Amino acid sequence: MKRILLALLLAATPALAFPDRPVALIIPFAAGGPTDVLGRTLAEAMSRGLGVAVTAENVTGAGGTIGGARVANARPDGHTLLLGNIGVATVTAQFRNPPYDPLVAFAPIGLISPVPMVVIGRTSLPVRDFPGLIAWLRETGLGVNLAHAGVGSASHLCMTLLRSLIHTEMTAIAFRGTAPVMTEIMAGRVDISCDQTTSAMPFVTDGRVRAFAVTSPARLPQIPEVPTAGQAGLPGLEVSIWHGLYAPRGTPDAITQRLAQALRVALAEPRVVARLADLATTPEPPERVTPEALRAHLADEVARWTPVLRAAGEFAD
Ligand code: ASP
């Protein structure tokens, strides 16, 4: 009789049974990039808190929207999650036919960490500082090969801002993430990009790519010699890449709250805090690692970037 009652109780309240199998954490960009680096750190830590395996799975393409659509269409049972960056908020403004409305398609779980960006270039460029780079970009124009991780990605957002701020059209080349972008910059096959410090930092500090400016309000202690874009003459180029964890729309609140709690515990682990510090970022404070905080921040960011990006133009179909 007890077993029947327990089965009925579990069937009636899925949250009590959650999680009952491994959780897939969809990373919508290529392995080795900033989202992947953050995602694998989180997956390992959340496995400990949830008591089941949290497996990072790269589902790439279309500026992160292939992976986003995978989660948007998944069963809302908490076992398929999306690690999204600011691109979740910019997709509406950058696609003529957005694959989903991020304000409707997801059940937010919590904010994760803000990550600054760094404008980078191949070391063989004929300029060594940001003002010189801007002058070279303006005179080279479409001869500049700028690389990004697809329309809708953070690097594309940063390059769109740069392009509109210096009123210069350049040749844009899309990749499945900024990991392959970094390879192309080191090989000298593309000229510039903008990447999150989460993965760019090692390439900058050992001189494999050149850092020209950071897009944060202040210099980064890890690379104090690199000025902010504002200090180097382009104050409009300020963008912080934030990350959020999402489940599909319709996921029961009890499950999203359970996941938010596991995320808060993971972000408080000393080894996670130390790993994020190596990547020039820090965890969001606990009061922002909640469904309510992510929902509000996502709405604010959609409202902020939609007019900016629509004015800058360049849509993906
Ligand atoms: N976050 C992407 C990646 O991990 C890069 C981007 O959004 O620009 O590759």
mmCIF file of C-alpha atoms and ligand atoms in Angstrom:
data_model
loop_
_atom_site.group_PDB
_atom_site.id
_atom_site.type_symbol
_atom_site.label_atom_id
_atom_site.label_comp_id
_atom_site.label_asym_id
_atom_site.label_seq_id
_atom_site.Cartn_x
_atom_site.Cartn_y
_atom_site.Cartn_z
ATOM 1 C CA MET A 1 0.000 0.000 0.000
ATOM 2 C CA LYS A 2 2.858 2.351 0.945
ATOM 3 C CA ARG A 3 4.572 1.796 -2.425
ATOM 4 C CA ILE A 4 1.336 2.665 -4.239
ATOM 5 C CA LEU A 5 0.914 5.852 -2.192
ATOM 6 C CA LEU A 6 4.539 6.852 -2.851
ATOM 7 C CA ALA A 7 4.133 6.216 -6.579
ATOM 8 C CA LEU A 8 0.941 8.286 -6.636
ATOM 9 C CA LEU A 9 2.627 11.077 -4.676
ATOM 10 C CA LEU A 10 5.651 11.133 -7.013
ATOM 11 C CA ALA A 11 3.421 11.102 -10.088
ATOM 12 C CA ALA A 12 1.408 14.023 -8.694
ATOM 13 C CA THR A 13 4.444 16.072 -7.690
ATOM 14 C CA PRO A 14 7.272 15.641 -10.220
ATOM 15 C CA ALA A 15 9.462 17.994 -8.225
ATOM 16 C CA LEU A 16 9.717 15.435 -5.444
ATOM 17 C CA ALA A 17 11.250 12.938 -7.876
ATOM 18 C CA PHE A 18 13.567 15.501 -9.473
ATOM 19 C CA PRO A 19 16.219 14.775 -10.574
ATOM 20 C CA ASP A 20 15.619 11.159 -11.419
ATOM 21 C CA ARG A 21 18.231 10.839 -14.226
ATOM 22 C CA PRO A 22 21.250 12.746 -15.595
ATOM 23 C CA VAL A 23 20.726 16.412 -16.464
ATOM 24 C CA ALA A 24 21.890 17.689 -19.883
ATOM 25 C CA LEU A 25 23.453 21.163 -19.811
ATOM 26 C CA ILE A 26 23.289 22.444 -23.392
ATOM 27 C CA ILE A 27 26.221 24.690 -24.293
ATOM 28 C CA PRO A 28 25.228 26.500 -27.521
ATOM 29 C CA PHE A 29 28.776 27.230 -28.701
ATOM 30 C CA ALA A 30 31.880 25.251 -29.671
ATOM 31 C CA ALA A 31 33.995 23.378 -27.155
ATOM 32 C CA GLY A 32 36.855 25.388 -25.693
ATOM 33 C CA GLY A 33 35.062 28.732 -25.925
ATOM 34 C CA PRO A 34 34.067 30.934 -22.981
ATOM 35 C CA THR A 35 30.569 29.473 -22.610
ATOM 36 C CA ASP A 36 31.980 25.959 -22.756
ATOM 37 C CA VAL A 37 34.664 26.711 -20.169
ATOM 38 C CA LEU A 38 32.079 28.163 -17.789
ATOM 39 C CA GLY A 39 29.570 25.407 -18.553
ATOM 40 C CA ARG A 40 31.901 22.522 -17.791
ATOM 41 C CA THR A 41 32.916 24.135 -14.502
ATOM 42 C CA LEU A 42 29.243 24.529 -13.559
ATOM 43 C CA ALA A 43 28.225 21.046 -14.723
ATOM 44 C CA GLU A 44 30.780 19.405 -12.475
ATOM 45 C CA ALA A 45 29.801 21.514 -9.450
ATOM 46 C CA MET A 46 26.047 21.083 -9.978
ATOM 47 C CA SER A 47 26.483 17.312 -10.285
ATOM 48 C CA ARG A 48 27.628 17.325 -6.690
ATOM 49 C CA GLY A 49 24.654 19.394 -5.538
ATOM 50 C CA LEU A 50 21.980 17.528 -7.509
ATOM 51 C CA GLY A 51 23.333 14.053 -6.864
ATOM 52 C CA VAL A 52 23.085 13.080 -10.556
ATOM 53 C CA ALA A 53 25.455 13.596 -13.477
ATOM 54 C CA VAL A 54 25.114 16.993 -15.138
ATOM 55 C CA THR A 55 26.592 16.466 -18.604
ATOM 56 C CA ALA A 56 27.764 19.392 -20.740
ATOM 57 C CA GLU A 57 26.678 18.963 -24.366
ATOM 58 C CA ASN A 58 27.800 21.340 -27.147
ATOM 59 C CA VAL A 59 24.926 22.040 -29.544
ATOM 60 C CA THR A 60 26.308 24.742 -31.838
ATOM 61 C CA GLY A 61 25.350 27.002 -34.729
ATOM 62 C CA ALA A 62 23.354 30.111 -35.667
ATOM 63 C CA GLY A 63 24.868 32.287 -32.955
ATOM 64 C CA GLY A 64 23.803 29.950 -30.170
ATOM 65 C CA THR A 65 20.167 29.652 -31.274
ATOM 66 C CA ILE A 66 20.427 26.003 -32.377
ATOM 67 C CA GLY A 67 21.242 25.060 -28.805
ATOM 68 C CA GLY A 68 18.672 27.530 -27.501
ATOM 69 C CA ALA A 69 15.946 25.950 -29.644
ATOM 70 C CA ARG A 70 16.952 22.473 -28.435
ATOM 71 C CA VAL A 71 16.158 23.527 -24.865
ATOM 72 C CA ALA A 72 13.110 25.607 -25.775
ATOM 73 C CA ASN A 73 11.578 22.465 -27.329
ATOM 74 C CA ALA A 74 12.710 19.993 -24.652
ATOM 75 C CA ARG A 75 10.434 18.319 -22.107
ATOM 76 C CA PRO A 76 9.885 20.799 -19.221
ATOM 77 C CA ASP A 77 11.038 18.366 -16.534
ATOM 78 C CA GLY A 78 14.281 20.057 -15.471
ATOM 79 C CA HIS A 79 16.585 17.490 -17.113
ATOM 80 C CA THR A 80 17.506 19.684 -20.125
ATOM 81 C CA LEU A 81 19.011 23.096 -19.355
ATOM 82 C CA LEU A 82 20.559 25.930 -21.383
ATOM 83 C CA LEU A 83 23.642 27.891 -20.434
ATOM 84 C CA GLY A 84 23.040 31.118 -22.340
ATOM 85 C CA ASN A 85 24.990 34.349 -22.479
ATOM 86 C CA ILE A 86 23.821 37.833 -23.447
ATOM 87 C CA GLY A 87 22.963 36.395 -26.859
ATOM 88 C CA VAL A 88 19.699 35.050 -25.415
ATOM 89 C CA ALA A 89 18.608 38.698 -25.081
ATOM 90 C CA THR A 90 19.860 39.869 -28.486
ATOM 91 C CA VAL A 91 18.358 37.127 -30.659
ATOM 92 C CA THR A 92 15.037 38.975 -31.073
ATOM 93 C CA ALA A 93 16.732 42.026 -32.583
ATOM 94 C CA GLN A 94 19.111 40.163 -34.881
ATOM 95 C CA PHE A 95 16.877 37.689 -36.658
ATOM 96 C CA ARG A 96 14.164 38.622 -39.133
ATOM 97 C CA ASN A 97 12.365 35.467 -38.012
ATOM 98 C CA PRO A 98 13.653 34.764 -34.490
ATOM 99 C CA PRO A 99 13.665 31.014 -33.747
ATOM 100 C CA TYR A 100 11.998 31.743 -30.409
ATOM 101 C CA ASP A 101 11.015 34.610 -28.132
ATOM 102 C CA PRO A 102 13.412 34.285 -25.178
ATOM 103 C CA LEU A 103 10.920 36.012 -22.882
ATOM 104 C CA VAL A 104 8.422 33.200 -23.506
ATOM 105 C CA ALA A 105 10.408 30.115 -24.510
ATOM 106 C CA PHE A 106 12.293 29.593 -21.250
ATOM 107 C CA ALA A 107 11.800 29.151 -17.522
ATOM 108 C CA PRO A 108 14.642 31.238 -16.036
ATOM 109 C CA ILE A 109 16.656 29.642 -13.218
ATOM 110 C CA GLY A 110 19.281 32.205 -12.274
ATOM 111 C CA LEU A 111 22.075 34.569 -13.303
ATOM 112 C CA ILE A 112 25.571 33.114 -13.161
ATOM 113 C CA SER A 113 28.488 35.470 -13.788
ATOM 114 C CA PRO A 114 29.318 38.716 -15.628
ATOM 115 C CA VAL A 115 32.275 38.439 -17.994
ATOM 116 C CA PRO A 116 34.103 41.350 -19.601
ATOM 117 C CA MET A 117 35.159 41.281 -23.251
ATOM 118 C CA VAL A 118 38.478 42.126 -24.816
ATOM 119 C CA VAL A 119 39.061 43.441 -28.344
ATOM 120 C CA ILE A 120 41.763 41.198 -29.793
ATOM 121 C CA GLY A 121 43.750 40.992 -33.024
ATOM 122 C CA ARG A 122 46.443 39.002 -34.737
ATOM 123 C CA THR A 123 49.940 39.896 -33.492
ATOM 124 C CA SER A 124 51.080 40.620 -37.085
ATOM 125 C CA LEU A 125 48.729 43.623 -37.385
ATOM 126 C CA PRO A 126 50.659 46.838 -38.311
ATOM 127 C CA VAL A 127 49.323 48.616 -35.184
ATOM 128 C CA ARG A 128 49.934 48.054 -31.479
ATOM 129 C CA ASP A 129 47.368 50.171 -29.604
ATOM 130 C CA PHE A 130 43.606 50.791 -29.731
ATOM 131 C CA PRO A 131 43.693 54.281 -31.332
ATOM 132 C CA GLY A 132 46.039 52.895 -33.990
ATOM 133 C CA LEU A 133 43.723 49.914 -34.518
ATOM 134 C CA ILE A 134 40.684 52.174 -35.011
ATOM 135 C CA ALA A 135 42.608 54.252 -37.574
ATOM 136 C CA TRP A 136 43.708 51.081 -39.390
ATOM 137 C CA LEU A 137 40.150 49.684 -39.389
ATOM 138 C CA ARG A 138 38.797 52.934 -40.833
ATOM 139 C CA GLU A 139 41.341 53.071 -43.637
ATOM 140 C CA THR A 140 41.209 49.329 -44.405
ATOM 141 C CA GLY A 141 37.390 49.025 -44.300
ATOM 142 C CA LEU A 142 36.054 45.924 -46.061
ATOM 143 C CA GLY A 143 39.627 44.660 -46.293
ATOM 144 C CA VAL A 144 39.370 43.895 -42.555
ATOM 145 C CA ASN A 145 38.321 40.321 -41.736
ATOM 146 C CA LEU A 146 36.525 40.448 -38.414
ATOM 147 C CA ALA A 147 35.471 37.167 -36.834
ATOM 148 C CA HIS A 148 32.557 36.384 -34.531
ATOM 149 C CA ALA A 149 30.594 33.411 -33.188
ATOM 150 C CA GLY A 150 27.488 33.944 -35.294
ATOM 151 C CA VAL A 151 24.752 36.566 -35.427
ATOM 152 C CA GLY A 152 23.311 36.612 -31.929
ATOM 153 C CA SER A 153 26.576 35.842 -30.150
ATOM 154 C CA ALA A 154 28.398 38.107 -27.713
ATOM 155 C CA SER A 155 31.329 38.590 -30.081
ATOM 156 C CA HIS A 156 28.928 39.577 -32.857
ATOM 157 C CA LEU A 157 27.242 42.070 -30.510
ATOM 158 C CA CYS A 158 30.626 43.584 -29.607
ATOM 159 C CA MET A 159 31.715 43.782 -33.266
ATOM 160 C CA THR A 160 28.355 45.295 -34.257
ATOM 161 C CA LEU A 161 28.834 48.009 -31.628
ATOM 162 C CA LEU A 162 32.408 48.643 -32.813
ATOM 163 C CA ARG A 163 31.322 48.778 -36.476
ATOM 164 C CA SER A 164 28.545 51.282 -35.739
ATOM 165 C CA LEU A 165 30.666 53.416 -33.382
ATOM 166 C CA ILE A 166 33.485 53.905 -35.922
ATOM 167 C CA HIS A 167 31.055 54.057 -38.899
ATOM 168 C CA THR A 168 33.111 51.525 -40.822
ATOM 169 C CA GLU A 169 31.905 48.474 -42.732
ATOM 170 C CA MET A 170 34.213 45.467 -42.463
ATOM 171 C CA THR A 171 34.013 41.876 -43.697
ATOM 172 C CA ALA A 172 32.395 39.711 -41.016
ATOM 173 C CA ILE A 173 33.101 35.970 -40.813
ATOM 174 C CA ALA A 174 31.006 33.705 -38.556
ATOM 175 C CA PHE A 175 32.272 30.657 -36.663
ATOM 176 C CA ARG A 176 30.568 28.185 -34.304
ATOM 177 C CA GLY A 177 32.198 29.819 -31.325
ATOM 178 C CA THR A 178 35.134 31.979 -30.335
ATOM 179 C CA ALA A 179 37.347 28.942 -29.802
ATOM 180 C CA PRO A 180 37.698 28.488 -33.576
ATOM 181 C CA VAL A 181 37.917 32.291 -33.913
ATOM 182 C CA MET A 182 40.994 32.246 -31.674
ATOM 183 C CA THR A 183 42.619 29.593 -33.865
ATOM 184 C CA GLU A 184 42.072 31.738 -36.963
ATOM 185 C CA ILE A 185 43.462 34.873 -35.291
ATOM 186 C CA MET A 186 46.590 33.026 -34.145
ATOM 187 C CA ALA A 187 47.023 31.680 -37.705
ATOM 188 C CA GLY A 188 46.705 35.248 -39.045
ATOM 189 C CA ARG A 189 43.759 34.257 -41.263
ATOM 190 C CA VAL A 190 41.439 36.831 -39.661
ATOM 191 C CA ASP A 191 42.357 40.233 -38.274
ATOM 192 C CA ILE A 192 40.248 41.057 -35.201
ATOM 193 C CA SER A 193 37.520 39.841 -32.914
ATOM 194 C CA CYS A 194 36.054 40.461 -29.508
ATOM 195 C CA ASP A 195 36.023 37.640 -26.997
ATOM 196 C CA GLN A 196 35.096 37.043 -23.421
ATOM 197 C CA THR A 197 38.052 36.996 -21.063
ATOM 198 C CA THR A 198 36.853 33.597 -19.865
ATOM 199 C CA SER A 199 38.688 31.965 -22.733
ATOM 200 C CA ALA A 200 40.735 34.800 -24.254
ATOM 201 C CA MET A 201 42.855 35.418 -21.172
ATOM 202 C CA PRO A 202 45.501 32.678 -21.687
ATOM 203 C CA PHE A 203 45.992 33.698 -25.339
ATOM 204 C CA VAL A 204 46.443 37.349 -24.339
ATOM 205 C CA THR A 205 48.776 36.803 -21.395
ATOM 206 C CA ASP A 206 51.144 34.545 -23.350
ATOM 207 C CA GLY A 207 51.145 36.850 -26.383
ATOM 208 C CA ARG A 208 49.483 34.541 -28.929
ATOM 209 C CA VAL A 209 46.935 37.279 -29.692
ATOM 210 C CA ARG A 210 47.137 41.015 -29.040
ATOM 211 C CA ALA A 211 44.643 42.693 -26.671
ATOM 212 C CA PHE A 212 43.803 46.268 -27.657
ATOM 213 C CA ALA A 213 41.084 47.267 -25.169
ATOM 214 C CA VAL A 214 38.641 45.789 -22.677
ATOM 215 C CA THR A 215 34.918 46.577 -22.848
ATOM 216 C CA SER A 216 34.501 46.759 -19.045
ATOM 217 C CA PRO A 217 34.068 50.041 -17.155
ATOM 218 C CA ALA A 218 37.490 49.564 -15.496
ATOM 219 C CA ARG A 219 40.757 47.840 -16.407
ATOM 220 C CA LEU A 220 41.101 44.185 -15.466
ATOM 221 C CA PRO A 221 43.618 43.288 -12.737
ATOM 222 C CA GLN A 222 44.700 40.286 -14.811
ATOM 223 C CA ILE A 223 45.764 42.551 -17.741
ATOM 224 C CA PRO A 224 46.221 46.039 -16.194
ATOM 225 C CA GLU A 225 48.262 47.256 -19.163
ATOM 226 C CA VAL A 226 45.211 46.958 -21.458
ATOM 227 C CA PRO A 227 43.069 50.136 -21.387
ATOM 228 C CA THR A 228 39.300 50.223 -21.391
ATOM 229 C CA ALA A 229 37.783 51.224 -24.738
ATOM 230 C CA GLY A 230 36.625 54.413 -23.016
ATOM 231 C CA GLN A 231 40.159 55.289 -21.865
ATOM 232 C CA ALA A 232 41.421 54.582 -25.406
ATOM 233 C CA GLY A 233 38.951 56.957 -27.060
ATOM 234 C CA LEU A 234 35.806 54.849 -27.692
ATOM 235 C CA PRO A 235 33.597 55.169 -24.573
ATOM 236 C CA GLY A 236 30.539 53.708 -26.303
ATOM 237 C CA LEU A 237 32.188 50.293 -26.550
ATOM 238 C CA GLU A 238 31.149 49.049 -23.120
ATOM 239 C CA VAL A 239 29.435 45.688 -22.879
ATOM 240 C CA SER A 240 29.459 43.099 -20.117
ATOM 241 C CA ILE A 241 28.557 39.558 -21.076
ATOM 242 C CA TRP A 242 26.261 38.005 -18.522
ATOM 243 C CA HIS A 243 25.241 34.356 -18.322
ATOM 244 C CA GLY A 244 21.992 32.718 -17.268
ATOM 245 C CA LEU A 245 20.729 29.184 -16.721
ATOM 246 C CA TYR A 246 17.382 28.318 -18.299
ATOM 247 C CA ALA A 247 14.915 25.425 -18.433
ATOM 248 C CA PRO A 248 12.101 25.091 -20.985
ATOM 249 C CA ARG A 249 8.879 27.055 -20.488
ATOM 250 C CA GLY A 250 6.434 25.073 -18.371
ATOM 251 C CA THR A 251 9.036 23.602 -16.031
ATOM 252 C CA PRO A 252 7.357 23.406 -12.585
ATOM 253 C CA ASP A 253 8.393 26.189 -10.194
ATOM 254 C CA ALA A 254 9.444 23.625 -7.575
ATOM 255 C CA ILE A 255 11.973 22.240 -10.075
ATOM 256 C CA THR A 256 13.319 25.641 -11.169
ATOM 257 C CA GLN A 257 13.693 26.616 -7.508
ATOM 258 C CA ARG A 258 15.514 23.316 -6.802
ATOM 259 C CA LEU A 259 17.842 24.028 -9.733
ATOM 260 C CA ALA A 260 18.389 27.617 -8.580
ATOM 261 C CA GLN A 261 19.392 26.352 -5.148
ATOM 262 C CA ALA A 262 21.833 23.868 -6.698
ATOM 263 C CA LEU A 263 23.260 26.690 -8.844
ATOM 264 C CA ARG A 264 23.730 28.939 -5.804
ATOM 265 C CA VAL A 265 25.529 26.139 -3.950
ATOM 266 C CA ALA A 266 27.752 25.475 -6.981
ATOM 267 C CA LEU A 267 28.672 29.154 -7.360
ATOM 268 C CA ALA A 268 29.592 29.364 -3.679
ATOM 269 C CA GLU A 269 32.084 26.470 -3.876
ATOM 270 C CA PRO A 270 35.631 27.783 -3.258
ATOM 271 C CA ARG A 271 36.998 25.775 -6.199
ATOM 272 C CA VAL A 272 34.371 27.326 -8.520
ATOM 273 C CA VAL A 273 35.081 30.843 -7.204
ATOM 274 C CA ALA A 274 38.811 30.267 -7.753
ATOM 275 C CA ARG A 275 38.264 28.900 -11.269
ATOM 276 C CA LEU A 276 36.105 31.901 -12.208
ATOM 277 C CA ALA A 277 38.754 34.273 -10.808
ATOM 278 C CA ASP A 278 41.339 32.671 -13.118
ATOM 279 C CA LEU A 279 38.930 33.525 -15.937
ATOM 280 C CA ALA A 280 38.630 37.189 -14.856
ATOM 281 C CA THR A 281 35.083 36.791 -13.587
ATOM 282 C CA THR A 282 33.192 36.281 -10.345
ATOM 283 C CA PRO A 283 29.887 34.587 -9.433
ATOM 284 C CA GLU A 284 26.752 36.715 -9.253
ATOM 285 C CA PRO A 285 25.628 37.358 -5.643
ATOM 286 C CA PRO A 286 23.060 34.786 -4.352
ATOM 287 C CA GLU A 287 20.156 37.255 -4.585
ATOM 288 C CA ARG A 288 20.690 37.377 -8.359
ATOM 289 C CA VAL A 289 20.908 33.607 -8.744
ATOM 290 C CA THR A 290 17.125 33.274 -8.749
ATOM 291 C CA PRO A 291 14.434 32.796 -11.422
ATOM 292 C CA GLU A 292 12.962 36.204 -10.607
ATOM 293 C CA ALA A 293 16.287 38.041 -10.981
ATOM 294 C CA LEU A 294 17.108 36.381 -14.314
ATOM 295 C CA ARG A 295 13.601 36.991 -15.660
ATOM 296 C CA ALA A 296 13.846 40.713 -14.819
ATOM 297 C CA HIS A 297 17.401 41.070 -16.160
ATOM 298 C CA LEU A 298 16.536 39.277 -19.412
ATOM 299 C CA ALA A 299 13.568 41.598 -19.989
ATOM 300 C CA ASP A 300 15.739 44.657 -19.292
ATOM 301 C CA GLU A 301 18.442 43.479 -21.694
ATOM 302 C CA VAL A 302 15.986 42.659 -24.501
ATOM 303 C CA ALA A 303 14.582 46.187 -24.118
ATOM 304 C CA ARG A 304 18.098 47.698 -24.027
ATOM 305 C CA TRP A 305 19.695 45.947 -26.999
ATOM 306 C CA THR A 306 16.783 45.608 -29.422
ATOM 307 C CA PRO A 307 16.791 49.300 -30.539
ATOM 308 C CA VAL A 308 20.610 49.446 -30.588
ATOM 309 C CA LEU A 309 20.958 46.364 -32.771
ATOM 310 C CA ARG A 310 18.060 47.190 -35.058
ATOM 311 C CA ALA A 311 19.667 50.609 -35.665
ATOM 312 C CA ALA A 312 23.009 48.934 -36.417
ATOM 313 C CA GLY A 313 21.371 46.626 -38.968
ATOM 314 C CA GLU A 314 22.707 43.313 -40.327
ATOM 315 C CA PHE A 315 20.094 40.649 -39.777
ATOM 316 C CA ALA A 316 20.311 36.911 -39.916
ATOM 317 C CA ASP A 317 17.411 35.158 -41.625
HETATM 318 N N1 ASP B 1 30.062 32.637 -25.972
HETATM 319 C C1 ASP B 1 30.513 32.195 -27.298
HETATM 320 C C2 ASP B 1 31.423 30.996 -27.185
HETATM 321 O O1 ASP B 1 31.494 30.417 -26.131
HETATM 322 C C3 ASP B 1 31.196 33.293 -28.000
HETATM 323 C C4 ASP B 1 30.301 34.461 -28.203
HETATM 324 O O2 ASP B 1 29.165 34.500 -27.692
HETATM 325 O O3 ASP B 1 30.762 35.363 -28.903
HETATM 326 O O4 ASP B 1 32.051 30.633 -28.156
#
